[in-house]
Short mmCIF file of C-alpha atoms in Angstrom, two decimals:
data_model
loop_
_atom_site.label_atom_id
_atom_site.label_comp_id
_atom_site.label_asym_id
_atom_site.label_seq_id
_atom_site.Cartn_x
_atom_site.Cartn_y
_atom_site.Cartn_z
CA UNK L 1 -34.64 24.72 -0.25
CA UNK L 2 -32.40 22.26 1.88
CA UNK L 3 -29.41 21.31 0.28
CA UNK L 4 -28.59 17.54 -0.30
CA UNK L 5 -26.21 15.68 2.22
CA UNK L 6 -22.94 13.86 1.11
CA UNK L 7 -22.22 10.66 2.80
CA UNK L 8 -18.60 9.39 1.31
CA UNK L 9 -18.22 5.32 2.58
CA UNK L 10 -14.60 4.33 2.69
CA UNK L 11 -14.31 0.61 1.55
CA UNK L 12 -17.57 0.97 -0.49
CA UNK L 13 -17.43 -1.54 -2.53
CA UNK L 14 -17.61 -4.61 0.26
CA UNK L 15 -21.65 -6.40 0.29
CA UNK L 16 -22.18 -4.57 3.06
CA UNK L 17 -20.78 -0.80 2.25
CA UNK L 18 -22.33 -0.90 -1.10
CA UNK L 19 -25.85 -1.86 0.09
CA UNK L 20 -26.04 0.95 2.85
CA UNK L 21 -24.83 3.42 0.08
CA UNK L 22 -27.59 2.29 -1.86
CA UNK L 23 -29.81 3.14 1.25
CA UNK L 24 -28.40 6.46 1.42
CA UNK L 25 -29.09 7.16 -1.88
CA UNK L 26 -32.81 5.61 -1.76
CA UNK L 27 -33.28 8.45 0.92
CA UNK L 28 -32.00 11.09 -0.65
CA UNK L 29 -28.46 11.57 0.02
CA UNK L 30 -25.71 12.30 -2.33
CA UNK L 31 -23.41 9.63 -1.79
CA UNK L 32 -19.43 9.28 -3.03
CA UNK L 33 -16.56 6.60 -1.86
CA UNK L 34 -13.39 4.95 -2.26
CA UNK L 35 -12.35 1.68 -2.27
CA UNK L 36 -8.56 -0.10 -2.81
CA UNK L 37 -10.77 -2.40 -5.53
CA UNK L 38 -13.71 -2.21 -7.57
CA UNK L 39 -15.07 -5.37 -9.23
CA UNK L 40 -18.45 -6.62 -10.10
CA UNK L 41 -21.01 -7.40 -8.79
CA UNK L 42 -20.95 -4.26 -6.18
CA UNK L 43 -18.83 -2.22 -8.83
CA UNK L 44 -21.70 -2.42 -11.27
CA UNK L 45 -24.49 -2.18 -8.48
CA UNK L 46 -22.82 1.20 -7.62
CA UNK L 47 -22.65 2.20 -11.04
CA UNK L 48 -26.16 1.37 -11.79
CA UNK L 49 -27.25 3.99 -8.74
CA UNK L 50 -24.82 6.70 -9.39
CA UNK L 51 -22.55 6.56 -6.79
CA UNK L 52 -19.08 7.22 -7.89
CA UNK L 53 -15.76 5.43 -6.64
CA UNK L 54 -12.48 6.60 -6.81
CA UNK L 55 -9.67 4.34 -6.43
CA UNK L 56 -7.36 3.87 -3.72
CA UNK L 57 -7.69 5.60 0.29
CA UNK L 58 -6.38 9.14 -0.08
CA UNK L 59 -7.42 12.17 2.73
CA UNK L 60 -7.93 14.27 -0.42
CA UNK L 61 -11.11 12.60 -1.32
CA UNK L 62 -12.24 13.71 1.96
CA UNK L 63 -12.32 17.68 0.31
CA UNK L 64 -15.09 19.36 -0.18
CA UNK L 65 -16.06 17.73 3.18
CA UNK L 66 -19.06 15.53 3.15
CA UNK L 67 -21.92 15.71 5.94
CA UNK L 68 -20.62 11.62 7.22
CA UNK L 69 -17.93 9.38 6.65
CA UNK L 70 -18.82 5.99 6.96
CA UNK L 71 -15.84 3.67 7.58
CA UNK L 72 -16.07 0.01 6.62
CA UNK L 73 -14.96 -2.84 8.69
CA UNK L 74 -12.05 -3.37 5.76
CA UNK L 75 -10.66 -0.25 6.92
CA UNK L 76 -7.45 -0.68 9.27
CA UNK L 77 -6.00 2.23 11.97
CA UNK L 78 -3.18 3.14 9.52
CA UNK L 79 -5.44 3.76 6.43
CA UNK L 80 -5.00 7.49 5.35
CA UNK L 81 -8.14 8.31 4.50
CA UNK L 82 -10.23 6.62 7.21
CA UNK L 83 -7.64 8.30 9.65
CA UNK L 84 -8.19 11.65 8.48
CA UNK L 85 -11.69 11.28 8.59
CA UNK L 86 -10.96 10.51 12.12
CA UNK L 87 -9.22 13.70 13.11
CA UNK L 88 -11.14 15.77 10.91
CA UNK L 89 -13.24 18.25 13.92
CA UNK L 90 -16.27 18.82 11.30
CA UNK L 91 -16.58 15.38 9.88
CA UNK L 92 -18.75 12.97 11.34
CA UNK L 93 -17.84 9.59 10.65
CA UNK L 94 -19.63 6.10 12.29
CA UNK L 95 -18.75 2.46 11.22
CA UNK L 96 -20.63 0.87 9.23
CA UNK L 97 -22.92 -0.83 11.99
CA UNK L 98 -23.57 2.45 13.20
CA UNK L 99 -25.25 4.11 10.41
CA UNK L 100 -27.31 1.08 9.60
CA UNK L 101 -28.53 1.26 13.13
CA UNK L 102 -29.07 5.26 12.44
CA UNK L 103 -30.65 4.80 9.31
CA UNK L 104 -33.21 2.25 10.43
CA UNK L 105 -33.80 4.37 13.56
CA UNK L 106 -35.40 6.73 11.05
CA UNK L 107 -37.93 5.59 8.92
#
């Protein structure tokens, strides 16, 4: 049996973050993020699939380490998190426009 694959967004809660997590988790993955605010309506879309958001950018939401980081456009050079993604050797982490392309590529 193949485990499920964690895909953690940073700045998930933007129109465009929150519908690819919902993508991920129409496909099966197991999908976390983080965001500096959660508000409706892409706070309660999120809630209605699952996915989880924890407040704030913070490298320790980066542990355990998920299979991809996606990082949204909100995201500049000097946020923690989305840096430590960066530097991280086993994480692989894409922008946004990246995964979408990714995602598509596959069905």
């Amino acid at each position: 049996m193949t485990q499920e694959k964690h895909a953690h967004i940073v700045g998930i809660c933007g129109t465009a973050m929150a519908s690819l997590a919902g993508l991920l988790r129409e496909t099966g993955w197991r999908v976390t993020g983080s965001d500096a605010n959660a508000y409706p309506p892409m706070s309660t879309q999120l809630q209605e699939l699952g996915i989880g958001v924890m407040k704030g950018y913070d490298p320790a939401h980066l542990d355990p380490a998920p299979d991809l980081v996606v990082i949204g456009n909100v995201c500049r050079r000097d946020n923690p998190e989305a840096a430590a993604a960066e530097r991280a050797p086993d994480l692989a982490s894409r922008s946004h426009r990246l995964s979408l392309a990714a995602h598509a590529a596959r069905r």
